[in-house]
């Protein structure tokens, strides 16, 4: 259960591995919590989905490869354009 704000929204797919609630809305938070209480099977299925999402999106090897690719692409564009300062 989280709010739909940057940093939080990247970790949840609504209804797949969790729920979004509006910021500062205690009633919506209580309803989302109640959903887990009344449907405890969601805890397991959404937990498994959360782990899968984390392994795909936040895997250190994947992120470091993406970062290196991005840095290479940025630097490569600078070299091609002649704007790389020494």
Tab-separated table of C-alpha atoms in Angstrom:
chain	number	residue	atom	x	y	z
A	1	UNK	CA	0.000	0.000	0.000
A	2	UNK	CA	1.527	3.288	-1.085
A	3	UNK	CA	0.760	6.679	-2.533
A	4	UNK	CA	1.023	7.445	-6.243
A	5	UNK	CA	4.036	9.739	-5.967
A	6	UNK	CA	7.531	9.569	-7.499
A	7	UNK	CA	9.723	7.028	-5.775
A	8	UNK	CA	6.743	5.033	-4.550
A	9	UNK	CA	4.835	4.537	-7.794
A	10	UNK	CA	7.787	2.748	-9.401
A	11	UNK	CA	7.461	-0.100	-6.921
A	12	UNK	CA	3.748	-0.860	-7.301
A	13	UNK	CA	1.533	-2.008	-10.136
A	14	UNK	CA	-2.014	-1.298	-8.985
A	15	UNK	CA	-3.845	-4.510	-8.153
A	16	UNK	CA	-0.883	-6.685	-9.142
A	17	UNK	CA	1.492	-6.240	-6.226
A	18	UNK	CA	-0.212	-3.592	-4.167
A	19	UNK	CA	-2.573	-0.664	-4.011
A	20	UNK	CA	-2.302	3.101	-4.352
A	21	UNK	CA	-4.066	5.386	-1.920
A	22	UNK	CA	-4.291	9.169	-2.077
A	23	UNK	CA	-1.837	11.065	0.114
A	24	UNK	CA	-3.167	12.064	3.528
A	25	UNK	CA	-6.337	10.006	3.094
A	26	UNK	CA	-6.655	7.839	6.182
A	27	UNK	CA	-10.005	6.407	5.048
A	28	UNK	CA	-8.519	5.116	1.781
A	29	UNK	CA	-5.547	3.701	3.684
A	30	UNK	CA	-7.873	1.917	6.102
A	31	UNK	CA	-9.877	0.470	3.195
A	32	UNK	CA	-6.719	-0.836	1.505
A	33	UNK	CA	-5.556	-2.393	4.774
A	34	UNK	CA	-8.975	-3.940	5.281
A	35	UNK	CA	-8.715	-5.506	1.843
A	36	UNK	CA	-5.625	-7.426	2.961
A	37	UNK	CA	-7.358	-8.444	6.184
A	38	UNK	CA	-10.464	-9.739	4.405
A	39	UNK	CA	-8.517	-11.296	1.516
A	40	UNK	CA	-5.341	-12.657	3.109
A	41	UNK	CA	-4.464	-14.605	-0.056
A	42	UNK	CA	-3.582	-11.233	-1.607
A	43	UNK	CA	-0.680	-10.931	0.812
A	44	UNK	CA	1.021	-13.995	-0.664
A	45	UNK	CA	0.215	-13.378	-4.333
A	46	UNK	CA	1.129	-9.710	-4.197
A	47	UNK	CA	4.247	-10.508	-2.205
A	48	UNK	CA	5.411	-12.910	-4.916
A	49	UNK	CA	4.602	-10.309	-7.582
A	50	UNK	CA	6.538	-7.672	-5.622
A	51	UNK	CA	9.625	-9.843	-5.428
A	52	UNK	CA	9.458	-10.558	-9.153
A	53	UNK	CA	9.092	-6.869	-9.967
A	54	UNK	CA	12.003	-5.974	-7.679
A	55	UNK	CA	14.246	-8.607	-9.239
A	56	UNK	CA	13.432	-7.317	-12.729
A	57	UNK	CA	13.507	-3.564	-12.141
A	58	UNK	CA	16.002	-3.137	-9.336
A	59	UNK	CA	18.556	-5.863	-10.048
A	60	UNK	CA	22.033	-4.364	-9.531
A	61	UNK	CA	23.446	-6.019	-12.650
A	62	UNK	CA	20.611	-4.753	-14.842
A	63	UNK	CA	20.787	-1.236	-13.415
A	64	UNK	CA	24.573	-1.008	-13.706
A	65	UNK	CA	24.421	-2.181	-17.334
A	66	UNK	CA	21.739	0.416	-18.087
A	67	UNK	CA	23.804	3.103	-16.378
A	68	UNK	CA	26.965	2.205	-18.301
A	69	UNK	CA	25.012	2.154	-21.566
A	70	UNK	CA	23.521	5.551	-20.792
A	71	UNK	CA	26.873	7.068	-19.873
A	72	UNK	CA	28.479	5.589	-22.965
A	73	UNK	CA	25.698	6.898	-25.200
A	74	UNK	CA	25.917	10.395	-23.684
A	75	UNK	CA	29.699	10.535	-23.985
A	76	UNK	CA	29.606	9.048	-27.467
A	77	UNK	CA	27.190	11.770	-28.593
A	78	UNK	CA	29.537	14.423	-27.157
A	79	UNK	CA	32.492	12.935	-29.030
A	80	UNK	CA	30.535	12.839	-32.291
A	81	UNK	CA	29.390	16.435	-31.927
A	82	UNK	CA	32.856	17.658	-30.927
A	83	UNK	CA	31.525	19.173	-27.713
A	84	UNK	CA	33.522	16.967	-25.351
A	85	UNK	CA	35.708	19.211	-23.199
A	86	UNK	CA	39.101	18.045	-22.025
